[in-house]
C-alpha positions as semicolon CSV with decimal commas, in nm:
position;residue;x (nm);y (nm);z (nm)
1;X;-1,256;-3,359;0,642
2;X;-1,558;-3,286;0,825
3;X;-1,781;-3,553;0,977
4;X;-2,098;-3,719;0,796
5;X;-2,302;-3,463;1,090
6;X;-2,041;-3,215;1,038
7;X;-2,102;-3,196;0,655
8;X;-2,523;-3,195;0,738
9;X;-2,502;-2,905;0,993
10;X;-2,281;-2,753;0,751
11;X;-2,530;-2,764;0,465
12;X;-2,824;-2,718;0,752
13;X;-2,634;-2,399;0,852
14;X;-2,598;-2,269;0,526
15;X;-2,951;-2,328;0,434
16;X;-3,094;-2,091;0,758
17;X;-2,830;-1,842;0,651
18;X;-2,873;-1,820;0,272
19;X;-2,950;-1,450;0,260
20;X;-2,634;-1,417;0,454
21;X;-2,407;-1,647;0,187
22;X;-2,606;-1,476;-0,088
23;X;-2,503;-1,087;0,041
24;X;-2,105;-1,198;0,126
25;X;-2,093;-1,383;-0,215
26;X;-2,215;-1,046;-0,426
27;X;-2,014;-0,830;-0,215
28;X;-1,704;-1,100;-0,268
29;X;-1,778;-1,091;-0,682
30;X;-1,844;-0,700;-0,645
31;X;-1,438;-0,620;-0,488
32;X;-1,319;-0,892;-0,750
33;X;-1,471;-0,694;-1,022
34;X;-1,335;-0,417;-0,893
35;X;-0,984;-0,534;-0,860
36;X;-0,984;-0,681;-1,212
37;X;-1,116;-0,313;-1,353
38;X;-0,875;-0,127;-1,179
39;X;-0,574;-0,341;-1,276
40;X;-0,696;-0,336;-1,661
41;X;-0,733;0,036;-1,648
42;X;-0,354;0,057;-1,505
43;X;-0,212;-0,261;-1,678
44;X;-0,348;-0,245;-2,049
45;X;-0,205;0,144;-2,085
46;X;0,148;0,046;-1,938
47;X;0,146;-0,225;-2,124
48;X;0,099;-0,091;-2,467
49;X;0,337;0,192;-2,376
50;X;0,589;-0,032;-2,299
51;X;0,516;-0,197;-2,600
52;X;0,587;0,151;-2,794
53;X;0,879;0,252;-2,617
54;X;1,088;-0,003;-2,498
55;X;1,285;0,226;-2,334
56;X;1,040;0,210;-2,062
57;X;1,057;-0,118;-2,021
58;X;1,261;-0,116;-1,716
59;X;1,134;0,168;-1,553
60;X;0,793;0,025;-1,548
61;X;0,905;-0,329;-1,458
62;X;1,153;-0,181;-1,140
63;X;0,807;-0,023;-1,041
64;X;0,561;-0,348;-1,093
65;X;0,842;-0,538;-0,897
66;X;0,842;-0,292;-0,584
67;X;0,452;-0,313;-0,575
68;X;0,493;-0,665;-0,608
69;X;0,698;-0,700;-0,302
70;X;0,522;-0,484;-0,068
71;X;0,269;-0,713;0,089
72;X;0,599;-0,965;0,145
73;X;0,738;-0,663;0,372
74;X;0,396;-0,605;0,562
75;X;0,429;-0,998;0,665
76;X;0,808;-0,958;0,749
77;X;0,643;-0,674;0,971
78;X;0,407;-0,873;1,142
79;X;0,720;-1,194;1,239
């Protein structure tokens, strides 16, 4: 926890840089946006075809668990 003066030049800090929050915060909710759209427009299709054909069920799966493990190799990379 910060300090009664930590919390104060905190809130000081942030008050001087507003604009600065402000532009990081919209650029922040702009690549969330972003991320949610782009998984809808992959996930909702799969989905439904999945739904339709179960046959694809495992193909589609095997692939959404190898995506789903590649940012656990890049840190495996980095120890």
């Amino acid at each position: 926890p910060l300090p009664a003066d930590g919390a104060a030049r905190l809130m000081r800090w942030t008050a001087r840089n507003f604009d600065t929050v402000l532009a990081a915060t919209l650029v922040h909710v702009e690549l969330v946006l972003a991320a949610i759209a782009l998984a809808l427009m992959i996930g909702l299709p799969l989905g439904l075809a999945v739904a339709r054909a179960p046959r694809l069920r495992a193909a589609v799966l095997g692939g959404a668990s190898l995506l789903y493990s590649l940012p656990t190799l890049a840190l495996f990379a980095l120890l």
